[in-house]
Amino acid sequence: MYGNFIDNLRLFTRGGSGGMGYPRLGGEGGKGGDVWVVAHNKMTLKQLKDKYPQKRFVAGEGANSRVSALKGSKGKDCEIPVPVGISVTDENGKIIGELNKEKDRLLVAEGGLGGKLLTNFLPLKGQKRVIHLDLKLMADIGLVGFPNAGKSSLLSQISHAKPAIADYAFTTLKPELGKIMYNDFKQISVADLPGLIEGAHMNKGMGHKFLKHIERTRQLLFVVDISGFQLSSQTQYRTAFETIILLTKELELYKEELQTKPALLAVNKMDLPDAQDKFRVLMNQLQNPKDFLHLFEKNMIPERTIEFQHIIPISAITREGIDELKNCIRKSLDEHANWENDAYHKKQLLNLQISNTVSYSETPSKNTVTSPRMDN
């Protein structure tokens, strides 16, 4: 289903040309049609590409002015259907806008003006623009971890996804998406992203491709192997704590904002011998990270360590802790959604108060009102 997953597309767009004016009678030609990008819940970039393989979108031309219709009619608009959660940029990477909910619309190429006196009755051509569509939010939760941390096994346990699982380092070479289903039918989407490696911010391994996907998840779920990690016999062995610090550093070096996302930590492979002892050591290190940072080279220490909302010991093999993890994921998302909602309402209220203050202060009267009030 996600085999040929597409997360960005380059399209050519052009607004329609205007219509001819009518010099003798001062008639104006119609304006050319505009090109709009419109968000639809059921749409994917793959469907868009399959439906319009040419990737060219041109709006209709404005009608010429004529005796029976001195003002020519406007050309037909062209609408490009895209999925929700799209960021639209121009050829230079400048953001034109974002479409974050169903039916959001964004003007990407304007039609040309019709011919009139000002233009010597000659019409203008429509705006030409190459645009890039980038999928922003891919999933509620993004799994972050070095190869072999057990992310694919975990995804198959908590969701309906069937990722490829093997003993070699890079099983996941493209995003795998799964959905956690809850008893009350709530669904939470989870993306397992290609394994990070040290140096990913410098585009080693899957590098930026991976890190770009991380930006598109609401929250991060770090998955680490309690017994640590070693990519190959040539690379250094890392403990679970070192792994967390290095993952944090990779995210920071790519984009600092990634560290402000709410994060959870799943400590995997708790079925291994000595796992309980190692887990106690890890918890001590996570509670007092400053005491252990001297063990790292300077350039490996992140500016700020990540505060995990929940730390859950699990085993993707025996299913230990899996239900607890599902509950924590849901709790964390719900809490954050409430917080975002409150922040949004506070901002709206503040804007309302500011606009009221401004409008009333221009005409002072005895009954000046500076805060919003509901009149019955």
Coordinates of C-alpha atoms in Angstrom, one line a residue:
M1 CA 0.0 0.0 0.0
Y2 CA 2.8 2.4 0.9
G3 CA 5.3 0.8 -1.5
N4 CA 5.5 3.7 -3.9
F5 CA 4.9 6.3 -1.2
I6 CA 5.2 9.8 -2.6
D7 CA 5.8 12.8 -0.2
N8 CA 6.7 15.6 -2.6
L9 CA 5.7 16.6 -6.2
R10 CA 6.8 19.3 -8.6
L11 CA 4.1 20.9 -10.7
F12 CA 3.9 23.4 -13.5
T13 CA 1.1 25.9 -13.1
R14 CA -0.1 28.8 -15.3
G15 CA -3.0 31.3 -14.9
G16 CA -5.1 31.8 -18.0
S17 CA -4.5 34.7 -20.4
G18 CA -6.9 37.6 -20.3
G19 CA -9.3 38.3 -23.2
M20 CA -8.9 41.0 -25.8
G21 CA -10.4 44.4 -25.2
Y22 CA -12.7 46.2 -27.7
P23 CA -11.0 49.5 -28.5
R24 CA -13.9 51.1 -30.5
L25 CA -16.4 50.7 -27.7
G26 CA -14.0 50.7 -24.7
G27 CA -14.9 47.1 -23.9
E28 CA -12.8 45.1 -21.4
G29 CA -11.6 41.5 -22.0
G30 CA -12.3 39.0 -19.2
K31 CA -9.6 38.2 -16.7
G32 CA -7.8 34.8 -17.1
G33 CA -8.7 32.0 -14.7
D34 CA -6.6 31.4 -11.6
V35 CA -4.9 28.2 -10.4
W36 CA -5.8 27.0 -6.9
V37 CA -4.5 24.2 -4.7
V38 CA -7.4 22.7 -2.7
A39 CA -7.1 20.3 0.2
H40 CA -9.1 17.1 0.3
N41 CA -9.1 14.5 3.0
K42 CA -9.3 11.4 0.7
M43 CA -6.5 12.6 -1.6
T44 CA -2.8 11.4 -1.8
L45 CA 0.1 12.8 -3.8
K46 CA 0.3 9.4 -5.5
Q47 CA -3.3 9.7 -6.8
L48 CA -2.6 13.2 -8.0
K49 CA 0.5 12.1 -9.9
D50 CA -1.4 9.1 -11.4
K51 CA -4.3 11.2 -12.5
Y52 CA -2.2 14.0 -14.0
P53 CA 1.0 12.4 -15.2
Q54 CA 1.9 15.6 -17.2
K55 CA 1.8 17.6 -13.9
R56 CA 0.7 20.7 -15.8
F57 CA -2.2 22.8 -14.6
V58 CA -3.3 25.7 -16.8
A59 CA -6.4 27.8 -16.1
G60 CA -8.9 28.9 -18.8
E61 CA -8.6 32.1 -20.9
G62 CA -10.7 35.2 -20.3
A63 CA -13.4 35.8 -23.0
N64 CA -12.8 38.6 -25.6
S65 CA -14.9 41.7 -25.3
R66 CA -17.5 41.9 -28.1
V67 CA -20.5 44.0 -29.0
S68 CA -23.0 41.8 -27.2
A69 CA -20.8 41.5 -24.1
L70 CA -18.5 44.5 -23.7
K71 CA -17.2 43.0 -20.4
G72 CA -15.7 39.6 -21.3
S73 CA -16.4 36.8 -18.8
K74 CA -13.6 35.5 -16.6
G75 CA -11.7 32.4 -17.6
K76 CA -12.4 29.1 -15.8
D77 CA -10.3 28.5 -12.7
C78 CA -8.2 25.4 -12.4
E79 CA -8.2 23.5 -9.1
I80 CA -5.4 21.1 -8.1
P81 CA -6.7 18.5 -5.5
V82 CA -4.1 17.7 -2.9
P83 CA -4.0 15.9 0.5
V84 CA -4.4 17.8 3.8
G85 CA -1.1 18.7 5.4
I86 CA 0.6 20.1 2.4
S87 CA 3.2 22.8 2.3
V88 CA 3.5 24.7 -1.0
T89 CA 6.8 26.3 -2.0
D90 CA 8.0 28.0 -5.2
E91 CA 11.0 27.1 -7.2
N92 CA 13.3 29.0 -4.8
G93 CA 12.0 27.2 -1.7
K94 CA 10.0 30.2 -0.5
I95 CA 6.8 29.1 1.2
I96 CA 3.6 30.2 -0.6
G97 CA 1.4 28.7 2.0
E98 CA 0.1 25.6 3.8
L99 CA -3.1 23.6 3.6
N100 CA -3.9 22.1 7.0
K101 CA -7.5 21.1 6.8
E102 CA -10.2 19.9 4.4
K103 CA -11.2 22.5 1.8
D104 CA -8.3 24.9 2.6
R105 CA -7.5 26.8 -0.7
L106 CA -4.3 28.5 -1.8
L107 CA -3.9 30.7 -4.9
V108 CA -0.7 29.6 -6.7
A109 CA -0.9 31.3 -10.2
E110 CA -3.0 34.3 -11.1
G111 CA -4.8 34.8 -14.4
G112 CA -3.8 37.7 -16.6
L113 CA -5.9 40.9 -16.8
G114 CA -8.2 41.4 -19.8
G115 CA -7.4 44.1 -22.4
K116 CA -8.6 47.6 -21.5
L117 CA -7.7 51.2 -22.1
L118 CA -4.8 51.0 -19.7
T119 CA -3.2 48.1 -21.6
N120 CA -4.0 49.5 -25.0
F121 CA -6.8 46.8 -25.0
L122 CA -4.2 44.1 -25.2
P123 CA -4.6 41.2 -22.7
L124 CA -1.9 40.2 -20.3
K125 CA -0.6 36.6 -19.9
G126 CA -1.3 34.6 -16.8
Q127 CA 1.3 34.0 -14.1
K128 CA 3.6 31.0 -14.7
R129 CA 4.9 29.2 -11.6
V130 CA 6.6 26.0 -10.8
I131 CA 5.5 24.8 -7.4
H132 CA 6.6 22.1 -5.0
L133 CA 4.1 20.2 -2.9
D134 CA 5.5 18.7 0.3
L135 CA 3.6 16.5 2.6
K136 CA 4.0 17.9 6.1
L137 CA 2.2 15.8 8.7
M138 CA 2.6 12.2 8.0
A139 CA 1.6 10.6 11.3
D140 CA 0.7 11.4 14.9
I141 CA 3.7 9.5 16.2
G142 CA 7.2 9.0 14.5
L143 CA 9.4 6.2 15.7
V144 CA 13.0 7.3 16.3
G145 CA 15.8 4.9 16.8
F146 CA 19.0 3.5 15.4
P147 CA 18.8 0.4 13.2
N148 CA 17.9 -2.8 15.0
A149 CA 16.3 -1.1 18.0
G150 CA 13.2 -3.2 17.1
K151 CA 11.1 -0.4 15.6
S152 CA 9.6 -2.6 12.9
S153 CA 8.7 -5.4 15.4
L154 CA 7.1 -2.8 17.7
L155 CA 5.1 -1.3 14.8
S156 CA 3.8 -4.8 13.9
Q157 CA 2.8 -5.3 17.6
I158 CA 1.0 -2.1 18.2
S159 CA -0.7 -1.6 14.8
H160 CA -2.1 -3.3 11.8
A161 CA 1.0 -2.7 9.7
K162 CA 3.1 -5.6 8.4
P163 CA 6.6 -4.2 7.9
A164 CA 9.5 -6.3 6.7
I165 CA 11.5 -7.5 9.8
A166 CA 15.0 -9.0 9.6
D167 CA 18.2 -9.2 11.6
Y168 CA 20.2 -6.9 9.4
A169 CA 20.7 -3.2 10.1
F170 CA 18.6 -1.4 7.5
T171 CA 15.3 -3.2 7.2
T172 CA 13.3 -0.1 6.7
L173 CA 14.2 1.9 3.6
K174 CA 10.9 3.8 3.2
P175 CA 8.4 5.1 5.8
E176 CA 6.1 2.3 7.0
L177 CA 2.8 3.6 8.3
G178 CA 0.6 1.8 10.8
K179 CA -2.5 2.7 12.8
I180 CA -3.1 1.8 16.4
M181 CA -6.8 1.0 16.9
Y182 CA -8.4 1.5 20.3
N183 CA -11.5 -0.1 21.7
D184 CA -13.5 3.1 21.3
F185 CA -12.5 3.2 17.6
K186 CA -10.1 6.0 18.1
Q187 CA -7.1 5.6 15.6
I188 CA -3.6 6.9 16.0
S189 CA -1.2 6.8 13.1
V190 CA 2.4 5.7 13.6
A191 CA 5.3 6.0 11.2
D192 CA 8.4 3.9 11.4
L193 CA 11.0 5.8 9.6
P194 CA 14.3 4.6 8.1
G195 CA 16.9 4.0 10.9
L196 CA 18.9 7.0 11.9
I197 CA 22.7 6.5 12.1
E198 CA 25.3 8.8 13.7
G199 CA 26.1 11.5 11.1
A200 CA 22.6 11.4 9.6
H201 CA 22.5 15.3 9.8
M202 CA 25.4 15.2 7.4
N203 CA 23.3 13.1 5.1
K204 CA 25.0 9.8 5.9
G205 CA 22.8 6.8 5.6
M206 CA 19.2 7.8 4.9
G207 CA 20.2 11.2 6.4
H208 CA 18.0 14.1 5.5
K209 CA 15.3 12.0 4.0
F210 CA 14.7 10.4 7.4
L211 CA 14.9 13.7 9.3
K212 CA 12.5 15.4 6.9
H213 CA 9.8 12.8 7.8
I214 CA 10.4 13.3 11.5
E215 CA 9.3 16.9 11.1
R216 CA 5.9 15.6 9.9
T217 CA 4.9 13.8 13.1
R218 CA 3.2 15.4 16.1
Q219 CA 5.2 13.5 18.7
L220 CA 8.3 11.3 18.8
L221 CA 8.6 7.9 20.2
F222 CA 12.2 7.0 20.8
V223 CA 12.8 3.2 20.7
V224 CA 16.1 2.0 22.1
D225 CA 17.5 -1.5 22.7
I226 CA 18.2 -1.9 26.4
S227 CA 21.5 -3.8 25.6
G228 CA 22.8 -0.9 23.5
F229 CA 23.7 -0.7 19.8
Q230 CA 26.6 -1.3 17.4
L231 CA 26.1 -0.7 13.7
S232 CA 29.0 -3.0 12.6
S233 CA 32.2 -4.4 14.0
Q234 CA 34.0 -1.3 12.7
T235 CA 31.9 1.1 14.7
Q236 CA 31.8 1.9 18.4
Y237 CA 29.4 0.1 20.8
R238 CA 26.9 2.4 22.4
T239 CA 24.9 1.9 25.6
A240 CA 21.2 2.6 25.7
F241 CA 21.9 6.0 27.4
E242 CA 24.5 6.9 24.8
T243 CA 22.1 5.9 22.1
I244 CA 19.5 8.4 23.4
I245 CA 22.0 11.2 23.7
L246 CA 23.3 10.6 20.1
L247 CA 19.7 10.4 18.7
T248 CA 19.0 13.7 20.5
K249 CA 22.1 15.3 19.0
E250 CA 21.2 14.1 15.5
L251 CA 17.8 15.7 15.7
E252 CA 19.3 18.9 17.1
L253 CA 22.0 19.2 14.4
Y254 CA 19.3 18.8 11.7
K255 CA 16.7 21.2 13.2
E256 CA 16.6 22.4 16.8
E257 CA 12.7 22.7 16.8
L258 CA 12.6 18.9 16.6
Q259 CA 13.6 18.8 20.2
T260 CA 10.6 20.8 21.3
K261 CA 8.2 18.0 20.1
P262 CA 6.7 16.0 22.9
A263 CA 8.6 12.7 23.2
L264 CA 8.1 9.3 24.7
L265 CA 10.7 6.6 25.3
A266 CA 10.1 2.9 24.7
V267 CA 13.0 0.8 26.1
N268 CA 12.8 -2.4 24.1
K269 CA 14.1 -6.0 24.4
M270 CA 13.3 -6.2 28.2
D271 CA 13.0 -10.0 27.7
L272 CA 16.9 -10.2 27.5
P273 CA 18.9 -11.5 30.5
D274 CA 20.2 -8.6 32.7
A275 CA 17.6 -6.2 31.2
Q276 CA 16.2 -5.3 34.6
D277 CA 19.6 -4.3 36.0
K278 CA 20.4 -2.3 32.8
F279 CA 17.0 -0.6 33.0
R280 CA 17.7 0.6 36.6
V281 CA 21.1 2.0 35.5
L282 CA 19.4 3.8 32.5
M283 CA 16.7 5.4 34.6
N284 CA 19.4 6.7 36.9
Q285 CA 21.3 8.2 34.0
L286 CA 18.1 9.7 32.5
Q287 CA 17.1 11.3 35.8
N288 CA 20.6 12.9 36.2
P289 CA 22.0 13.3 32.7
K290 CA 24.4 16.1 33.7
D291 CA 26.3 13.6 35.9
F292 CA 27.1 11.4 32.9
L293 CA 27.7 13.9 30.1
H294 CA 31.4 14.1 30.9
L295 CA 31.7 10.6 29.3
F296 CA 31.0 12.1 25.9
E297 CA 33.1 14.0 23.5
K298 CA 32.1 17.7 23.5
N299 CA 30.7 17.6 19.9
M300 CA 28.3 14.8 20.9
I301 CA 26.6 16.5 23.7
P302 CA 23.2 18.1 22.8
E303 CA 22.4 21.6 23.9
R304 CA 19.4 20.3 25.8
T305 CA 18.5 16.8 26.8
I306 CA 15.0 15.6 25.9
E307 CA 12.4 15.4 28.7
F308 CA 10.4 12.3 28.1
Q309 CA 6.7 12.5 28.9
H310 CA 6.6 8.7 29.6
I311 CA 9.3 6.0 29.8
I312 CA 8.0 2.5 29.2
P313 CA 10.0 -0.7 29.4
I314 CA 8.7 -3.1 26.7
S315 CA 9.4 -6.3 24.8
A316 CA 8.1 -6.4 21.2
I317 CA 8.7 -10.2 21.3
T318 CA 6.8 -11.1 24.5
R319 CA 4.4 -8.1 24.2
E320 CA 5.4 -7.0 27.7
G321 CA 4.4 -3.3 28.2
I322 CA 2.7 -3.0 24.8
D323 CA -0.7 -2.1 26.2
E324 CA 0.9 0.3 28.7
L325 CA 2.7 1.9 25.7
K326 CA -0.5 2.3 23.7
N327 CA -2.2 4.0 26.6
C328 CA 0.7 6.4 27.2
I329 CA 0.8 7.3 23.5
R330 CA -2.9 8.2 23.6
K331 CA -2.6 10.1 26.9
S332 CA 0.3 12.1 25.6
L333 CA -1.5 13.0 22.3
D334 CA -4.7 13.9 24.1
E335 CA -2.9 16.1 26.7
H336 CA -1.0 17.9 23.9
A337 CA -4.2 18.4 21.9
N338 CA -5.9 20.0 24.9
W339 CA -2.8 22.2 25.5
E340 CA -2.8 23.3 21.9
N341 CA -6.5 24.0 22.0
D342 CA -6.1 26.1 25.2
A343 CA -3.2 28.0 23.7
Y344 CA -5.2 28.7 20.5
H345 CA -8.2 30.0 22.4
K346 CA -6.1 32.2 24.7
K347 CA -4.5 33.7 21.5
Q348 CA -7.9 34.3 20.0
L349 CA -9.2 35.9 23.1
L350 CA -6.1 38.1 23.3
N351 CA -6.6 39.2 19.7
L352 CA -10.2 39.9 20.4
Q353 CA -9.3 42.0 23.4
I354 CA -6.6 43.9 21.5
S355 CA -9.0 44.6 18.6
N356 CA -11.7 45.8 21.0
T357 CA -9.3 48.0 22.8
V358 CA -8.1 49.6 19.6
S359 CA -11.6 50.1 18.2
Y360 CA -13.1 51.6 21.4
S361 CA -10.1 53.7 22.2
E362 CA -10.6 55.6 18.9
T363 CA -14.0 56.9 20.1
P364 CA -13.7 57.3 23.9
S365 CA -16.9 57.5 25.8
K366 CA -18.0 57.0 29.4
N367 CA -18.8 53.4 28.8
T368 CA -15.5 52.3 27.3
V369 CA -15.3 48.5 27.0
T370 CA -11.8 47.0 26.8
S371 CA -12.7 43.3 27.0
P372 CA -14.9 41.1 25.0
R373 CA -18.4 40.7 26.4
M374 CA -21.4 38.6 25.3
D375 CA -24.5 40.7 24.8
N376 CA -27.7 38.8 25.0

